[in-house]
PDB file of C-alpha atoms in Angstrom:
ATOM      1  CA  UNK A 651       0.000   0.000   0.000  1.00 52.00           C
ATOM      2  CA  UNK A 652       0.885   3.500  -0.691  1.00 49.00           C
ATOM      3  CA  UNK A 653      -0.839   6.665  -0.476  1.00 49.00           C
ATOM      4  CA  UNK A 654       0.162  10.710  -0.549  1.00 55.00           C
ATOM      5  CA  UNK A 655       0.303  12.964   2.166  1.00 50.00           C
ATOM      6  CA  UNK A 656      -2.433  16.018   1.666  1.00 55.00           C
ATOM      7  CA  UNK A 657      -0.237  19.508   1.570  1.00 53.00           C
ATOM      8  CA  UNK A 658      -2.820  20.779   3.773  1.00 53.00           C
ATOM      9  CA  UNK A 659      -1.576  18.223   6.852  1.00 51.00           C
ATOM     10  CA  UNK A 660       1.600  18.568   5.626  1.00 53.00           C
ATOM     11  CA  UNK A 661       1.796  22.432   6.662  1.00 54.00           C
ATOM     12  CA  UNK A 662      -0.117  21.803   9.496  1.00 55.00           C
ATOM     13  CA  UNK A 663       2.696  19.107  10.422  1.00 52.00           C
ATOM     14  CA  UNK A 664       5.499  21.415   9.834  1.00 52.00           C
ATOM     15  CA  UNK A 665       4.166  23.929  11.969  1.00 54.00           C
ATOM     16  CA  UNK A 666       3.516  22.358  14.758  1.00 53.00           C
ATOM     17  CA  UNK A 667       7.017  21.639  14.939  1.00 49.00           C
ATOM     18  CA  UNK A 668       7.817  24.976  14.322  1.00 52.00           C
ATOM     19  CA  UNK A 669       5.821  26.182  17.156  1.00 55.00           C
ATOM     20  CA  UNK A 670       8.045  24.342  19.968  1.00 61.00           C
ATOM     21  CA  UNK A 671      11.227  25.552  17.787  1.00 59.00           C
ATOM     22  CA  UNK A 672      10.466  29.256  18.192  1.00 65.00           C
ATOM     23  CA  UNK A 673       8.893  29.207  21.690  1.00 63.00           C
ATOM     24  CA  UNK A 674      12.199  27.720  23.116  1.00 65.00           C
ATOM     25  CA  UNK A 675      14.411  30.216  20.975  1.00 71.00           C
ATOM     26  CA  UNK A 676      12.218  32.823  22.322  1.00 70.00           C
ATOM     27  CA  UNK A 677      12.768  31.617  25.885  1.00 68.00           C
ATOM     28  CA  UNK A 678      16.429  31.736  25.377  1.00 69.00           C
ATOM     29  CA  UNK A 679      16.375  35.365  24.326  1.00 66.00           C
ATOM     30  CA  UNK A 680      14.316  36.404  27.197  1.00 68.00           C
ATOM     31  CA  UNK A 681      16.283  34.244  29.851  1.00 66.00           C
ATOM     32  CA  UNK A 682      19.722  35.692  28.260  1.00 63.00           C
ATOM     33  CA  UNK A 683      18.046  39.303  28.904  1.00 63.00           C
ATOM     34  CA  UNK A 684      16.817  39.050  32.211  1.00 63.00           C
ATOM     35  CA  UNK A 685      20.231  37.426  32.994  1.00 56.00           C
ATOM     36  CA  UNK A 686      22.211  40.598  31.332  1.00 56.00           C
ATOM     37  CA  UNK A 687      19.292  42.933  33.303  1.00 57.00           C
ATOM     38  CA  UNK A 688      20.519  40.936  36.783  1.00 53.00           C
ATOM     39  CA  UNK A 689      24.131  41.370  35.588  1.00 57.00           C
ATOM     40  CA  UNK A 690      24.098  45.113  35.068  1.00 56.00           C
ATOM     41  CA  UNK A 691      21.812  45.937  37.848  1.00 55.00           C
ATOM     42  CA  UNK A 692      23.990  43.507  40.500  1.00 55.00           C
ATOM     43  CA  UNK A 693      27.010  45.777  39.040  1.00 53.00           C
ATOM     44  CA  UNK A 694      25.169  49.262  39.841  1.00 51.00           C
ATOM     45  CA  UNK A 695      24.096  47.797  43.673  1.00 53.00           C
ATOM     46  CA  UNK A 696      27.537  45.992  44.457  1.00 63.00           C
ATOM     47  CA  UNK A 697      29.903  48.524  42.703  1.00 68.00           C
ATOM     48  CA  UNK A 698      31.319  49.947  45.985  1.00 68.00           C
ATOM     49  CA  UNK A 699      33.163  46.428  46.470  1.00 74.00           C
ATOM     50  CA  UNK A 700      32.899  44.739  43.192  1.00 78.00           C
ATOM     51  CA  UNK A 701      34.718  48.148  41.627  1.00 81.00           C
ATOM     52  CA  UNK A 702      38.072  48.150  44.329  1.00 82.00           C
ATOM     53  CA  UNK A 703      37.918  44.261  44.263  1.00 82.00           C
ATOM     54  CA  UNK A 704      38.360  44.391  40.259  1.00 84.00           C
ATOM     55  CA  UNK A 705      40.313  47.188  40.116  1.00 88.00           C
ATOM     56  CA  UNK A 706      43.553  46.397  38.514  1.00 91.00           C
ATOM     57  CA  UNK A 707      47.076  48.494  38.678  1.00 90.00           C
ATOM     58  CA  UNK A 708      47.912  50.879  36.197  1.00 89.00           C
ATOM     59  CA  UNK A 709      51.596  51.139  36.736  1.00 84.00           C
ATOM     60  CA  UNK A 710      52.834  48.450  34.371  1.00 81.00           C
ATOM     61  CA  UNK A 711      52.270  45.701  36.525  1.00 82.00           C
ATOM     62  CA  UNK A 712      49.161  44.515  35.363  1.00 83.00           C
ATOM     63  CA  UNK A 713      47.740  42.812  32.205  1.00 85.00           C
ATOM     64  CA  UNK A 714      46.993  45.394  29.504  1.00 87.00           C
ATOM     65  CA  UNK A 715      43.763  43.017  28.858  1.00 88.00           C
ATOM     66  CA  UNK A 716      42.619  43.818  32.333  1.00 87.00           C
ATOM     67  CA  UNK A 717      42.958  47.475  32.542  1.00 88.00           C
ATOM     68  CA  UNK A 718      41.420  48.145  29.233  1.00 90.00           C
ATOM     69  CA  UNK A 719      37.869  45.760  30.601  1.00 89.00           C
ATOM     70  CA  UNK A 720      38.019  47.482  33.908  1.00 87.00           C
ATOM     71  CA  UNK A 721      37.997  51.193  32.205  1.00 88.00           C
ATOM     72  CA  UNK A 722      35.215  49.621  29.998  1.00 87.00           C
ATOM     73  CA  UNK A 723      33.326  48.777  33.019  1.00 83.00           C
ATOM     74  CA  UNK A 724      34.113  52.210  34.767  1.00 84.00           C
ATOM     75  CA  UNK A 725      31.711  53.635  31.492  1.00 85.00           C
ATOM     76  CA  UNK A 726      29.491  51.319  32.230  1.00 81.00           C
ATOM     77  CA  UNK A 727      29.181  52.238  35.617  1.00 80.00           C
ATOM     78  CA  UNK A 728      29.657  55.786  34.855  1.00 82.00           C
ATOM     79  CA  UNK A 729      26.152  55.727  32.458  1.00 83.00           C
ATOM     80  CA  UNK A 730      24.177  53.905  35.156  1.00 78.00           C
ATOM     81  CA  UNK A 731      25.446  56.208  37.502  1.00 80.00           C
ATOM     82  CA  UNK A 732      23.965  59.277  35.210  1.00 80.00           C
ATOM     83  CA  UNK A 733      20.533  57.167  34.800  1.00 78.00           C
ATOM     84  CA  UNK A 734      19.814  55.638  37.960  1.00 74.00           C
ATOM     85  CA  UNK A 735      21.933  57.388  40.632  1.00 75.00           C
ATOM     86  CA  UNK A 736      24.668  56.355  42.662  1.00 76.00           C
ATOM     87  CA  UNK A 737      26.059  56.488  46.270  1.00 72.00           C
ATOM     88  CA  UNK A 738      30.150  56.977  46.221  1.00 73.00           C
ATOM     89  CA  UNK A 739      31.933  55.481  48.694  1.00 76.00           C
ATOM     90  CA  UNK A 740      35.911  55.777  48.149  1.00 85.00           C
ATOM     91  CA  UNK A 741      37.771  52.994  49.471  1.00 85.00           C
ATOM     92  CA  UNK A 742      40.925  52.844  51.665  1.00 88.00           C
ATOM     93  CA  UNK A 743      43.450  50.336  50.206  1.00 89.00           C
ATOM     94  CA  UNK A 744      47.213  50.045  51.693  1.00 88.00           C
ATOM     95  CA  UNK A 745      48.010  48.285  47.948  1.00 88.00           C
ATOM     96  CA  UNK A 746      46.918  51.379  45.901  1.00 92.00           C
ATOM     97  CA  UNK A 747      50.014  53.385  47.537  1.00 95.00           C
ATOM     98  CA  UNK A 748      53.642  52.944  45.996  1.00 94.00           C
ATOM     99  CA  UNK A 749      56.462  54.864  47.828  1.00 94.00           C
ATOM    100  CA  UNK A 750      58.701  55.535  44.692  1.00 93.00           C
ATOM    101  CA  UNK A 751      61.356  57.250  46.332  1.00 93.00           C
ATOM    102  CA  UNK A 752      62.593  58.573  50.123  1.00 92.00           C
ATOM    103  CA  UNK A 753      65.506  61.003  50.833  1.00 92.00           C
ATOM    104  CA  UNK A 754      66.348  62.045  54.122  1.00 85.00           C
ATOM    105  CA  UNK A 755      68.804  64.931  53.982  1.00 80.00           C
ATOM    106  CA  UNK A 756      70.042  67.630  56.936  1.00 71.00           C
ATOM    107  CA  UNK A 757      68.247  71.146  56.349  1.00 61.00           C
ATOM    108  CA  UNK A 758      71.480  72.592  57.180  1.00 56.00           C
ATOM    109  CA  UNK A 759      74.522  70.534  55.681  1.00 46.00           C
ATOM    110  CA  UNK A 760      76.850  72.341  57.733  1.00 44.00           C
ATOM    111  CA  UNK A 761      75.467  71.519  60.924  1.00 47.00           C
ATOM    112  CA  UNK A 762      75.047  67.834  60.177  1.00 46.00           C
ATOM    113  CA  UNK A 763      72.629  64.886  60.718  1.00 45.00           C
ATOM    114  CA  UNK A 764      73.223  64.476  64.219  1.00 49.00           C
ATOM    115  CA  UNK A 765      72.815  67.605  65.621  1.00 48.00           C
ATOM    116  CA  UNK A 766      69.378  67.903  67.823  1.00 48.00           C
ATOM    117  CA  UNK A 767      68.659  71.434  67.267  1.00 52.00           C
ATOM    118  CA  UNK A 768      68.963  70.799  63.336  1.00 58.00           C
ATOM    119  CA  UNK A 769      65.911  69.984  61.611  1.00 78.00           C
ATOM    120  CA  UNK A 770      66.129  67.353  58.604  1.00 87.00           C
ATOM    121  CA  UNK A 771      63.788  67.497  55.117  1.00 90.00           C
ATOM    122  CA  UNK A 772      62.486  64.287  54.060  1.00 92.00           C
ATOM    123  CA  UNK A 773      61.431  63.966  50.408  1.00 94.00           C
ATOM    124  CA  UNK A 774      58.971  61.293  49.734  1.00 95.00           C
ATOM    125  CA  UNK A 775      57.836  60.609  45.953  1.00 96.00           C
ATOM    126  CA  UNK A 776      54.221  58.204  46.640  1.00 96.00           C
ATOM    127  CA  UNK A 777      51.837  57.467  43.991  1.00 96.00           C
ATOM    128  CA  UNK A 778      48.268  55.565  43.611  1.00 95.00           C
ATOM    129  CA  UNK A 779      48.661  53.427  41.431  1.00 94.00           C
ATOM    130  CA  UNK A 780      45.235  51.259  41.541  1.00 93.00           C
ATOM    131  CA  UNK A 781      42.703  52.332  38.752  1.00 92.00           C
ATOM    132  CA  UNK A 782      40.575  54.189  41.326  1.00 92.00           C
ATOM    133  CA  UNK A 783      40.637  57.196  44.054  1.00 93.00           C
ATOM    134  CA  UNK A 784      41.279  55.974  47.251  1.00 94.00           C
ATOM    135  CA  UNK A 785      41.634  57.634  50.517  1.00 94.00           C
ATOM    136  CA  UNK A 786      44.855  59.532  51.748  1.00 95.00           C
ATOM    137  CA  UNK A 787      46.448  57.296  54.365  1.00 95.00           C
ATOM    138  CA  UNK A 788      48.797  58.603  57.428  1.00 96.00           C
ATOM    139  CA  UNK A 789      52.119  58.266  56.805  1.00 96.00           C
ATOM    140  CA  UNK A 790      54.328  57.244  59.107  1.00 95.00           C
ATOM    141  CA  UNK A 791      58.260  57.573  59.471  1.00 93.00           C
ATOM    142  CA  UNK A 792      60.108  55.156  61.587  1.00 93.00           C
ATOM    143  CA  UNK A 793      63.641  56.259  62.881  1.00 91.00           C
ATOM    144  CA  UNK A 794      66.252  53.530  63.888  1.00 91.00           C
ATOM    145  CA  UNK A 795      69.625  52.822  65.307  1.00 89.00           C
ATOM    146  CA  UNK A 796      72.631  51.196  63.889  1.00 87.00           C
ATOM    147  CA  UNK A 797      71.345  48.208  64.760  1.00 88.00           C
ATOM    148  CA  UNK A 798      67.831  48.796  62.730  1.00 85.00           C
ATOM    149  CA  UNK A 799      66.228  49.259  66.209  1.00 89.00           C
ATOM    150  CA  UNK A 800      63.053  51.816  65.915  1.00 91.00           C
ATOM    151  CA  UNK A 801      63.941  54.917  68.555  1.00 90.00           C
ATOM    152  CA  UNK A 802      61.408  57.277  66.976  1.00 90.00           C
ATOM    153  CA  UNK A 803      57.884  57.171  65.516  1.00 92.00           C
ATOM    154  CA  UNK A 804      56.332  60.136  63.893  1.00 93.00           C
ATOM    155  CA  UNK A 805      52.721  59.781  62.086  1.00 95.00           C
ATOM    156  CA  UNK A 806      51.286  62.754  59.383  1.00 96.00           C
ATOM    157  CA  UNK A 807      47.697  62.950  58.583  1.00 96.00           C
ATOM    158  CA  UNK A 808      46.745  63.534  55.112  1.00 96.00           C
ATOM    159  CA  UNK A 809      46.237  66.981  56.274  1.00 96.00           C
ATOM    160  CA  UNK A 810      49.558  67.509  57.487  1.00 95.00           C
ATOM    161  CA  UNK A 811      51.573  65.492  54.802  1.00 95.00           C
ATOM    162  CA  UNK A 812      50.132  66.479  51.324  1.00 96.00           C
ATOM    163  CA  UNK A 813      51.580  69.198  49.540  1.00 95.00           C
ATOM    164  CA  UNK A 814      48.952  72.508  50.741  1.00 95.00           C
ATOM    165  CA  UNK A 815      48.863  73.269  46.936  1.00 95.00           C
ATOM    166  CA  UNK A 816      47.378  69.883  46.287  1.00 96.00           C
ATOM    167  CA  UNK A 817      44.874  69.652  48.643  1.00 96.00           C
ATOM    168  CA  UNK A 818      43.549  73.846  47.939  1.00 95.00           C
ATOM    169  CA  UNK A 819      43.044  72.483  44.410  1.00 95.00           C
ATOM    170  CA  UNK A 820      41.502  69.203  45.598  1.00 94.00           C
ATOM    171  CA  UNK A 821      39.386  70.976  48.056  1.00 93.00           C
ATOM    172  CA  UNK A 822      36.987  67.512  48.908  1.00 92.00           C
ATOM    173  CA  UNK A 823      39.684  65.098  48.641  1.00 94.00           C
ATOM    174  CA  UNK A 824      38.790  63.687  52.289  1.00 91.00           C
ATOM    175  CA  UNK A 825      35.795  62.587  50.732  1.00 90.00           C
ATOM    176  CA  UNK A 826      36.434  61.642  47.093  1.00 91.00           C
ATOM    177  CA  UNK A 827      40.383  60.532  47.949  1.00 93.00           C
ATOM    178  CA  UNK A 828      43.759  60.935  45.387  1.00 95.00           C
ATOM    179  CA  UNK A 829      42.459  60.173  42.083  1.00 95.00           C
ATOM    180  CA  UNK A 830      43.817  57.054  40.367  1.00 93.00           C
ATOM    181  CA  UNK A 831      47.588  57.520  38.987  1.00 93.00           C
ATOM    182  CA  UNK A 832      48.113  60.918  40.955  1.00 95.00           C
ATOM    183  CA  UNK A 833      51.729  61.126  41.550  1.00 95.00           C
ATOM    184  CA  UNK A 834      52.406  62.916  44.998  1.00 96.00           C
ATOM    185  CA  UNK A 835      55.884  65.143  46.141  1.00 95.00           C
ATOM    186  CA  UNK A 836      56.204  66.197  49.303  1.00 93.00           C
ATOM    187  CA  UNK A 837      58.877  67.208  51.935  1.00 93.00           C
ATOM    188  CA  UNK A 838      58.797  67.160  55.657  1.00 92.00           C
ATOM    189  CA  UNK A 839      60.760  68.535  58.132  1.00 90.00           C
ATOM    190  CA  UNK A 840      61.330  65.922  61.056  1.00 89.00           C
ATOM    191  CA  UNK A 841      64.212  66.239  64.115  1.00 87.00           C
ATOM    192  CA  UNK A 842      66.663  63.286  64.264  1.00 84.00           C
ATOM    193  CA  UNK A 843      67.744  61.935  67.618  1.00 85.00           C
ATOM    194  CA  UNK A 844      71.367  62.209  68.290  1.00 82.00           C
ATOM    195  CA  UNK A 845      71.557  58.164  67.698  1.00 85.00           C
ATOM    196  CA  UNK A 846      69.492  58.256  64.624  1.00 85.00           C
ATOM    197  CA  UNK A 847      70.874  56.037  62.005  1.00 86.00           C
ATOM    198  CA  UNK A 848      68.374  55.307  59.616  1.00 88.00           C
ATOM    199  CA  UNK A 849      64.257  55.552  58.796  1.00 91.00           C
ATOM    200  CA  UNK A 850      61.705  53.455  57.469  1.00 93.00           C
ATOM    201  CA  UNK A 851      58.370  55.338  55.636  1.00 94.00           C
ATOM    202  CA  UNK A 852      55.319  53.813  55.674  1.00 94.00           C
ATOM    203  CA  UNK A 853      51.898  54.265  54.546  1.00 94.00           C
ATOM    204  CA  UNK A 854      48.987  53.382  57.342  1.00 93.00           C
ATOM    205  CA  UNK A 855      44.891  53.701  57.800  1.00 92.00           C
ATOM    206  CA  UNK A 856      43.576  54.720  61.779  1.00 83.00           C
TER     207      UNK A 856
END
């Protein structure tokens, strides 16, 4: 036996499997939207930590790759922050701060390092280098002996150590932090013990 199939039930059969076919592509589309929509808007609610945790370093030593995406997702952030509004919180971050250089040298030469009534200028070069602002740490200077004993500690707010130039042209900068890649020179004038052989500068949070 043998027969033909009417083109009438033949369309009908093809489009009933067609129906299945486009509802599940359909799904897909909507499920890959809301999960882009979850994405985005998990960005905009978690960006105070998700932005530091991601936030690479833009000194050199990390992957081209990665600081290009992050400054991609810094627009991103930037336009929801212009659309749906946003709540800054600037992060404090003892990795963001690079000491590039130190000098320790007498005001007067003449009078020499270990005099006690001479006061000695210490030039420190320190930088953020993370891809954000953070928040101005203390800095603290350590003075040792010969035998790399501490004998002095001396700690500088942000107030007292950045330059007064800076911070008149960065007038919030307790709030919003040193922007990312801001390169900071500053001297201070310290007093060196009579036994004073050496110092240590480092960068700490209260």
């Amino acid at each position: 036996m043998h027969g033909t199939l009417n083109k009438d039930k033949q369309s009908n059969s093809e489009s009933t499997f067609a129906a299945p076919a486009q509802k599940k592509s359909l799904k897909l589309v909507l499920l890959a939207a809301l999960f882009l929509l979850l994405l985005i808007f998990g960005e905009h609610l978690s960006r105070n930590s998700l932005l530091p945790a991601l936030a690479p370093r833009i000194d050199g030593t990390s992957n081209s790759i990665s600081v290009s995406a992050f400054h991609v997702l810094q627009h991103i952030d930037a336009k929801l922050c212009r659309a749906l509004g946003c709540l800054d919180r600037t992060v404090s971050d003892f990795s963001a701060w690079k000491i590039t250089s130190a000098a320790l040298a007498p005001e007067n030469a003449r009078e020499g390092l270990k005099n006690p009534a001479n006061q000695s200028l210490l030039q420190v070069e320190i930088q953020n280098r993370l891809a954000i602002a953070v928040l101005a740490p203390n800095l603290e200077i350590s003075l040792t002996d010969a035998e790399e004993s501490e004998i002095k500690s001396l700690q500088f707010t942000p107030q007292e150590w950045l330059p007064k130039a800076w911070q008149e042209s960065h007038p919030d900068f307790l709030k919003k932090g040193i922007p990312s890649g801001e390169m900071l020179q500053l001297e201070l004038l310290i007093s060196l013990p009579l036994n004073a052989a050496g110092y240590r500068v480092r960068v700490l949070y209260p």
